[in-house]
XYZ file of C-alpha atoms in Angstrom:
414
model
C -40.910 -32.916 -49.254
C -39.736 -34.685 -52.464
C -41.541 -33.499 -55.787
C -44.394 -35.563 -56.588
C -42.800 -35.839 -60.374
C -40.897 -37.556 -60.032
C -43.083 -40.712 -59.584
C -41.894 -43.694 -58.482
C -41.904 -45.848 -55.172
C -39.892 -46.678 -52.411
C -39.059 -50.651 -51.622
C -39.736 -50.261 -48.363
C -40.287 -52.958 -45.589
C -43.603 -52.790 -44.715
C -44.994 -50.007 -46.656
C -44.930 -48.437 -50.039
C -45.975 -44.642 -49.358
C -44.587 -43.463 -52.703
C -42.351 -40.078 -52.485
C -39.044 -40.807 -54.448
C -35.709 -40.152 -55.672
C -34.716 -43.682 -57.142
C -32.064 -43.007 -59.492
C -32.787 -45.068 -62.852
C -30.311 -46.207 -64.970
C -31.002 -47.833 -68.689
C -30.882 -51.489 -68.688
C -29.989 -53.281 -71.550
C -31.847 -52.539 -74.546
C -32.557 -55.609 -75.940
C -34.325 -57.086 -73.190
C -37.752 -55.720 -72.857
C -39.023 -58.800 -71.191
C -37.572 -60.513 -68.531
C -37.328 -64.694 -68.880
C -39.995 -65.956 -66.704
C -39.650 -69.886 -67.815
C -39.882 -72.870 -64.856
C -41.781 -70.758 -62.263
C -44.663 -72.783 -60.535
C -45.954 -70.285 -58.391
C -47.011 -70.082 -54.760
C -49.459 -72.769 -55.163
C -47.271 -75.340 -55.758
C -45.275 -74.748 -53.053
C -48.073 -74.480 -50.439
C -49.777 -77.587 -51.635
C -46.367 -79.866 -49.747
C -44.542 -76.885 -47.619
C -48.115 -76.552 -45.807
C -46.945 -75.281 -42.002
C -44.376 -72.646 -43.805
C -46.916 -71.472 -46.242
C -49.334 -71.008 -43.604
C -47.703 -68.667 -41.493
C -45.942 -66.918 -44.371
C -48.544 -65.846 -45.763
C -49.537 -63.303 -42.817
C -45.962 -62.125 -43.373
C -45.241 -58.173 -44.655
C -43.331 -60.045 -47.582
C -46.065 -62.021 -48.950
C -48.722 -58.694 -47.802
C -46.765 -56.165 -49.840
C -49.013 -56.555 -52.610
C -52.428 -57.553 -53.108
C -55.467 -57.506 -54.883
C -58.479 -55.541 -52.705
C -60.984 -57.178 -51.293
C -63.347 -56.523 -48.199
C -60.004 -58.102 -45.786
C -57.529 -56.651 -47.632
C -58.410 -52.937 -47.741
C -57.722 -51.489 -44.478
C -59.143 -48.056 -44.562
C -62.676 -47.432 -43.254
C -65.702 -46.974 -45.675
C -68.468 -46.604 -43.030
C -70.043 -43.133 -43.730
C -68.857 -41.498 -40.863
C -65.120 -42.432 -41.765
C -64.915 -42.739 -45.162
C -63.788 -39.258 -46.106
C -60.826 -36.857 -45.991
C -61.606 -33.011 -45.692
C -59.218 -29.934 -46.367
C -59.691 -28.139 -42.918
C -58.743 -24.838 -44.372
C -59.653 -24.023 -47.591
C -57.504 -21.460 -48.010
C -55.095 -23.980 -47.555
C -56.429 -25.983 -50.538
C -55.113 -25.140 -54.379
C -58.748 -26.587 -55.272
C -61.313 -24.590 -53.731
C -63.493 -27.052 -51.080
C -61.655 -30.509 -51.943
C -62.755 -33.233 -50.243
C -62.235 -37.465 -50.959
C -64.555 -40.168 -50.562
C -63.436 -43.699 -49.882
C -66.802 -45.667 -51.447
C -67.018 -49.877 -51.289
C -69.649 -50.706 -53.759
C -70.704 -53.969 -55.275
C -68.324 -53.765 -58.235
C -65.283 -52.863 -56.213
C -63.596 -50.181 -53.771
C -62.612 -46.363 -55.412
C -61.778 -43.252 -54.250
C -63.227 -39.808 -55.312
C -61.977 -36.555 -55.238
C -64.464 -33.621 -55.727
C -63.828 -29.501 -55.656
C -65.427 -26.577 -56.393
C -69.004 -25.104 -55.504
C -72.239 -25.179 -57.100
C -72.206 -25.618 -60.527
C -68.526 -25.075 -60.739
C -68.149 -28.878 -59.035
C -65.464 -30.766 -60.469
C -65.349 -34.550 -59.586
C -62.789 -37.277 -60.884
C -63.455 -41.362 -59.248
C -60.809 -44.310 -60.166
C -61.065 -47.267 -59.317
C -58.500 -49.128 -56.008
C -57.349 -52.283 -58.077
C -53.919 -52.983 -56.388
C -52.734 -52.206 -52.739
C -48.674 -51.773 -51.947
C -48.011 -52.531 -48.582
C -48.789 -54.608 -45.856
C -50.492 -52.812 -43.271
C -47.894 -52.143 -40.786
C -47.584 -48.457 -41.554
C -49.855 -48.373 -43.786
C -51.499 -48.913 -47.678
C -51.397 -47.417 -50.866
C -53.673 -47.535 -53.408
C -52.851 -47.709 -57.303
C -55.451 -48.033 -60.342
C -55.006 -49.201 -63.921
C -55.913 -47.085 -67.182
C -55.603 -49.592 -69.910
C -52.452 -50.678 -69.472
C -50.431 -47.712 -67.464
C -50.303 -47.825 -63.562
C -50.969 -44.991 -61.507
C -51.143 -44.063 -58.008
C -54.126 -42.880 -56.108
C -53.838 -39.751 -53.913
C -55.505 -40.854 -50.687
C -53.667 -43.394 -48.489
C -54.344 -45.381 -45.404
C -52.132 -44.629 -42.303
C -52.504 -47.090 -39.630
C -51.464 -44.846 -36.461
C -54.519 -43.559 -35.732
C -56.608 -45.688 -38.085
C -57.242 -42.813 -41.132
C -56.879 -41.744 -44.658
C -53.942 -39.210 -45.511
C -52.766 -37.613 -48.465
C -50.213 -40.071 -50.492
C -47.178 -38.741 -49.013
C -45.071 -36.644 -51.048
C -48.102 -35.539 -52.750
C -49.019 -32.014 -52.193
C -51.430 -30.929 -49.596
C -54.381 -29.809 -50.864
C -54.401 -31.189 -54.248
C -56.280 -34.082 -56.175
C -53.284 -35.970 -58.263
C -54.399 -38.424 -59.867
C -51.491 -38.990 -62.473
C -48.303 -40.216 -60.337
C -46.883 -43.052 -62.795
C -45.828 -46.378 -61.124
C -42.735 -47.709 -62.882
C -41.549 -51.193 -62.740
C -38.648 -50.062 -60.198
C -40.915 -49.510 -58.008
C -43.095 -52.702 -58.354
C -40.093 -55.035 -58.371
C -39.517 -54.681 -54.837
C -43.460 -54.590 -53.732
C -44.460 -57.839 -56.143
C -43.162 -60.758 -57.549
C -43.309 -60.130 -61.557
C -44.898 -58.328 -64.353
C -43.946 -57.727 -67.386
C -43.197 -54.330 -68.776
C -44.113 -53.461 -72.717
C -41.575 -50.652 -72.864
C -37.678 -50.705 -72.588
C -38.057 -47.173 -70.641
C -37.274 -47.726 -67.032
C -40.049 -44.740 -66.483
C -42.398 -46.245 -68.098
C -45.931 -47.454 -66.456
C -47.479 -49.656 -69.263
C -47.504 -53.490 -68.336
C -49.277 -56.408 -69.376
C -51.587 -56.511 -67.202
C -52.596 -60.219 -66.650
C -48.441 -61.193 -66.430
C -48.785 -59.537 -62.854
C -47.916 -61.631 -59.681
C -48.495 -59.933 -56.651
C -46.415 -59.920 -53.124
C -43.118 -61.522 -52.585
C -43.882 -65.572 -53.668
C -41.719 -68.596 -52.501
C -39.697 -67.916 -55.989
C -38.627 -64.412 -55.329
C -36.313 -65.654 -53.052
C -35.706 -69.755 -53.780
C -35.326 -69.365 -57.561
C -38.197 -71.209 -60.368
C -39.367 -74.074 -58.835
C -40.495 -76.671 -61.567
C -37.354 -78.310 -62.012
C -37.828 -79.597 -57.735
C -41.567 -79.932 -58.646
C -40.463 -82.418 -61.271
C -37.919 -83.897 -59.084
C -39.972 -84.354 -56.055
C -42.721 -86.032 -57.705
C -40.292 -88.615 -60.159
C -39.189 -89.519 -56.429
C -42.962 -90.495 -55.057
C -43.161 -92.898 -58.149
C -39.520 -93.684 -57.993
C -38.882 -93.944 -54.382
C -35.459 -96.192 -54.758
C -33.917 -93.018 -56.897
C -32.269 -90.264 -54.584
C -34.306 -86.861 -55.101
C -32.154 -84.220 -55.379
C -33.969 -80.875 -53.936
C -33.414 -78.785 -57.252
C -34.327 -75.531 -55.693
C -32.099 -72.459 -54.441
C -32.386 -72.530 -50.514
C -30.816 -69.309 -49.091
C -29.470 -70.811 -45.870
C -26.633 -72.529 -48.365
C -25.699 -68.952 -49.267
C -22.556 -67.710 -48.265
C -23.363 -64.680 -46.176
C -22.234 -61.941 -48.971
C -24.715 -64.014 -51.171
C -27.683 -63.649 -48.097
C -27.242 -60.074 -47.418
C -27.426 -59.345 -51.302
C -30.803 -61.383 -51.612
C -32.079 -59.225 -49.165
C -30.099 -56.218 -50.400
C -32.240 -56.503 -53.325
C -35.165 -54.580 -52.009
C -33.922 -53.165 -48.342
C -30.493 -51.543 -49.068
C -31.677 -48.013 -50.267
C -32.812 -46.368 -53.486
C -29.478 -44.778 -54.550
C -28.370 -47.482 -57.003
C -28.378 -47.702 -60.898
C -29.806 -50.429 -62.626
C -27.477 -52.481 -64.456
C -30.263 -55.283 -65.869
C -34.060 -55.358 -66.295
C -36.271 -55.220 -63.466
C -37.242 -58.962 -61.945
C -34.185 -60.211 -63.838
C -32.226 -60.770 -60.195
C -31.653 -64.200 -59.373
C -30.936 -65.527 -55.546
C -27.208 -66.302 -54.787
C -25.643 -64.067 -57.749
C -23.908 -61.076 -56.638
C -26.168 -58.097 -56.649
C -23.629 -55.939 -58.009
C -23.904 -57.636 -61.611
C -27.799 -56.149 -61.225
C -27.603 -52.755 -59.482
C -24.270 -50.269 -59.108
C -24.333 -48.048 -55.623
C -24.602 -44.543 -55.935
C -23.084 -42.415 -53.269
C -25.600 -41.459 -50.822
C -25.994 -37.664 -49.209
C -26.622 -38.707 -45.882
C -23.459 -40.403 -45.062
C -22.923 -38.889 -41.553
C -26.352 -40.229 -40.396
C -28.495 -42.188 -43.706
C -32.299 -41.985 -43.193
C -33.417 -45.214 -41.466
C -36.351 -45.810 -44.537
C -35.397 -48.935 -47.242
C -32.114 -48.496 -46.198
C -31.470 -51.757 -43.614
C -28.856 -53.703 -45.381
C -26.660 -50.601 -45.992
C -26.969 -49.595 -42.094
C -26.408 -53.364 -40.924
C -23.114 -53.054 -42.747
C -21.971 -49.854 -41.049
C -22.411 -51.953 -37.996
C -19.330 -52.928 -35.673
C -21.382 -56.622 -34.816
C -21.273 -56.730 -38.705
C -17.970 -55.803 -39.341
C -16.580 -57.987 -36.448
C -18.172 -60.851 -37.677
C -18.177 -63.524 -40.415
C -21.367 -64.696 -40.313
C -23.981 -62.297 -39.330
C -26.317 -61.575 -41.694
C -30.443 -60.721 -42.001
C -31.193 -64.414 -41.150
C -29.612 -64.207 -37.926
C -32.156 -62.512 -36.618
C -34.919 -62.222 -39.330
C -36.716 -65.813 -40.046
C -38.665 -64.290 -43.448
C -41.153 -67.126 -42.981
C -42.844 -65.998 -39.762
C -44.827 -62.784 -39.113
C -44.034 -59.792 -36.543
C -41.722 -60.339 -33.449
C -41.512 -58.520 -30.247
C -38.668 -56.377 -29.739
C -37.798 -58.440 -26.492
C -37.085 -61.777 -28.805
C -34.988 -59.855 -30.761
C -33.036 -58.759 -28.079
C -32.305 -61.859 -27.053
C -30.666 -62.570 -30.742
C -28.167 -59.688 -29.003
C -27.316 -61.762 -26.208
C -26.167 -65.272 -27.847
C -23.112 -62.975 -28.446
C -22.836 -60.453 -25.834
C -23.459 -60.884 -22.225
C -25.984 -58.806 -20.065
C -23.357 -58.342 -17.942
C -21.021 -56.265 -19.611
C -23.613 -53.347 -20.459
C -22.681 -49.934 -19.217
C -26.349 -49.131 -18.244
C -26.736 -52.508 -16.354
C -26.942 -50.710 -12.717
C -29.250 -48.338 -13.610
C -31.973 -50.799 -15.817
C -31.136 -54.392 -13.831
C -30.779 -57.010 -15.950
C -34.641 -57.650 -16.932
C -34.242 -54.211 -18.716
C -30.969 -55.011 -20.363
C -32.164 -58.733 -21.901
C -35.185 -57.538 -22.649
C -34.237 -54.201 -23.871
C -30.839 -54.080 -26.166
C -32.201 -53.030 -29.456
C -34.596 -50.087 -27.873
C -30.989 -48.782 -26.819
C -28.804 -49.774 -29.851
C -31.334 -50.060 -32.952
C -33.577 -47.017 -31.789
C -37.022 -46.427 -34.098
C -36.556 -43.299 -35.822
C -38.525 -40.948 -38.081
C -37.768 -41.112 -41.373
C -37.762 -38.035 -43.386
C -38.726 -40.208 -46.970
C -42.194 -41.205 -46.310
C -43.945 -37.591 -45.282
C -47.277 -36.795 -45.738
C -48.968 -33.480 -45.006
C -52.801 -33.625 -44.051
C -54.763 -30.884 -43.881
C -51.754 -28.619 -42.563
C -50.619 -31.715 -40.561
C -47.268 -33.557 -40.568
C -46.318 -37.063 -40.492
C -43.350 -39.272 -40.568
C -43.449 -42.967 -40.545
C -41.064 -44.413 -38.500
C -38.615 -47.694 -38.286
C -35.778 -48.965 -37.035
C -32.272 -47.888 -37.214
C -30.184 -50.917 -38.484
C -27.133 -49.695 -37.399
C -26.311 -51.321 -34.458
C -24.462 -48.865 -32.345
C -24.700 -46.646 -28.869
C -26.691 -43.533 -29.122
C -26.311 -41.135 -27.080
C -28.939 -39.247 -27.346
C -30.845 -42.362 -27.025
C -32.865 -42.493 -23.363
C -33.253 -46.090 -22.190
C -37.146 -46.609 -22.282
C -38.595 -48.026 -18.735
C -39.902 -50.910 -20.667
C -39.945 -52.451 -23.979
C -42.928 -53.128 -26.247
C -41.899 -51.843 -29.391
C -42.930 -54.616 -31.975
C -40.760 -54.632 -35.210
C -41.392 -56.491 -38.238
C -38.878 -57.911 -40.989
């Protein structure tokens, strides 16, 4: 398992379980804060963009972040479900540890609490910002003054229950993993950092903007605010949209928008964090670090970089995320996206076609060719237990050690 020290997050697509190995570069010196001038906010955009807004804001994007509240904390706090308990103490560097998940009037916090009899000790912080959406599962993160930290308890959503933040050692109470604005750039749309250190954890607090907003990915919007309203009152004057829309991208300029967050964590920064701007090449903003996995690269933040290694990819000019990924709507079934496969290649032509039939094949393609795998990044270990999240393998290929499934259910999520 990776060392807890090291402290900082994954981007990852649909949840932000926190082991890490981000390499960090130093961004330029003289730019502490990042120019935040002529953004609107969501707001603004939902108020004429009303059916879009709507159903993006079930999304995993726009859920990355959020604030908690009784519907956005997943984890249970009924008595009877609310706790997490070392089975083995021996197993436990504090004698007796146990966590309590408590919802009270002023807010939601966890507890940790060791020891026996008089000997008890007992730390409690406050959950005041969640990191991902719920489809794997939530962490939790708590402000002292003005540094971020991560809580050690996290909610897994196979099997509904609290684990220990993975890469955080079992049987410990850690209450002092640092969240640094890497790791936040990917899992929210701004804050602003008060140190030039790219370790650092200290923020202004009130600057913070949570999930991924309309912005993130079409630019500031006031300049189209101002635009489309000077055409309500002038109707006879053409409006010109004065907004970045990503479908006018070329497709190096797609991929790198998406790049941003879901191409892997071995990259140097070459700017300030939340200084990327959609439809500039992301190499002016991060530099590539070679990766140790290149035979097989762990499936985990890594989507753009295995989409690449892909022979549909490769063989085509215009393939890109969007193809198959509309950002704006939630959760698909892994059937629809199969069908994506088959606007290019024919059901026919598939080696396993005799065996499956062709109900199998249409419905089926990326269960064979983009198998879910573990990943060996997000690990936590529970009471002597072991688990891996899993997601898909973006590299679009034939596995052989992949077993055709008898059906296909398997849900994915962008």
């Amino acid at each position: 398992m990776i060392p807890p020290k090291l402290g900082v997050f994954l981007a990852l697509a649909g949840f932000s379980f926190a082991p890490s190995a981000v390499a960090l570069g130093s961004p330029q010196e003289s730019q502490v804060e990042t120019a935040r001038t002529g953004y609107v906010g969501n707001a603004s955009c939902f108020s004429c963009h009303r059916e879009l807004s709507q159903n993006y804001q079930h999304t995993g994007h726009y859920l990355t972040s959020q604030l908690p509240t009784p519907g956005s904390v997943l984890g249970s706090f009924r008595m009877d479900a609310n706790s997490m308990t070392i089975v083995d103490p021996a197993q436990s560097v504090q004698p007796g540890l146990q966590f309590f998940m408590e919802s009270r009037r002023d807010g939601f916090f966890e507890t940790a609490r060791s020891g026996w009899n008089s000997d008890v000790f007992q730390r409690t912080e406050r959950i005041d910002l969640i990191t991902g959406s719920g489809v794997r599962g939530q962490t939790y993160l708590y402000w002292q003054g003005d540094r971020l930290f991560e809580l050690p308890v996290s909610y897994w959503t196979d099997g509904h229950r609290w684990i220990n933040s993975p890469g955080y050692m079992d049987g410990t109470a850690d209450f002092s993993r640092v969240v640094n604005p890497a790791c936040l750039e990917c899992h929210a749309t701004f804050i602003r950092a008060l140190s030039n250190d790219p370790g650092t954890n200290r923020y202004d607090r009130e600057s913070l903007i949570v999930g991924i907003s309309c912005e993130s990915c079409h630019g500031a919007g006031a300049n189209h605010v101002r635009l489309e309203m000077k055409h309500e009152t002038e109707p006879n004057e053409s409006a010109s949209h004065g907004i970045l829309n990503p479908a006018d991208f070329s497709r190096d300029r797609k991929v790198d928008l998406c790049a941003e967050c879901h191409n892997g964590i071995q990259r140097e920064a070459l700017a300030p964090t939340f200084s990327y701007v959609p439809g500039q090449p992301l190499n002016k903003y991060f530099k590539p670090l070679p990766s140790p996995d290149v035979e097989h690269p762990d499936v985990h933040g890594n989507q753009v970089g295995l989409l690449q290694r892909s022979k549909c990819y490769r063989s085509s000019e215009k393939l890109s995320c969007s193809t198959c990924h509309d950002v704006h709507t939630t959760k698909q079934s892994a059937a629809s996206y199969s069908l994506k496969c088959l606007t290019c290649h024919q059901w026919q032509s598939c080696g396993m076609l005799r065996k499956l039939g062709r109900n199998k094949i249409e419905n089926g393609c990326i269960d064979c060719h983009m198998p879910v795998e573990e990943t060996n990044v997000i690990v936590s270990e529970t009471a002597g237990k072991v688990v891996h999240a899993k997601m898909r393998n973006h590299w679009i290929k034939i596995y052989a050690s992949v077993r055709p499934p008898e059906a296909s259910g398997t849900a994915t999520r962008h």
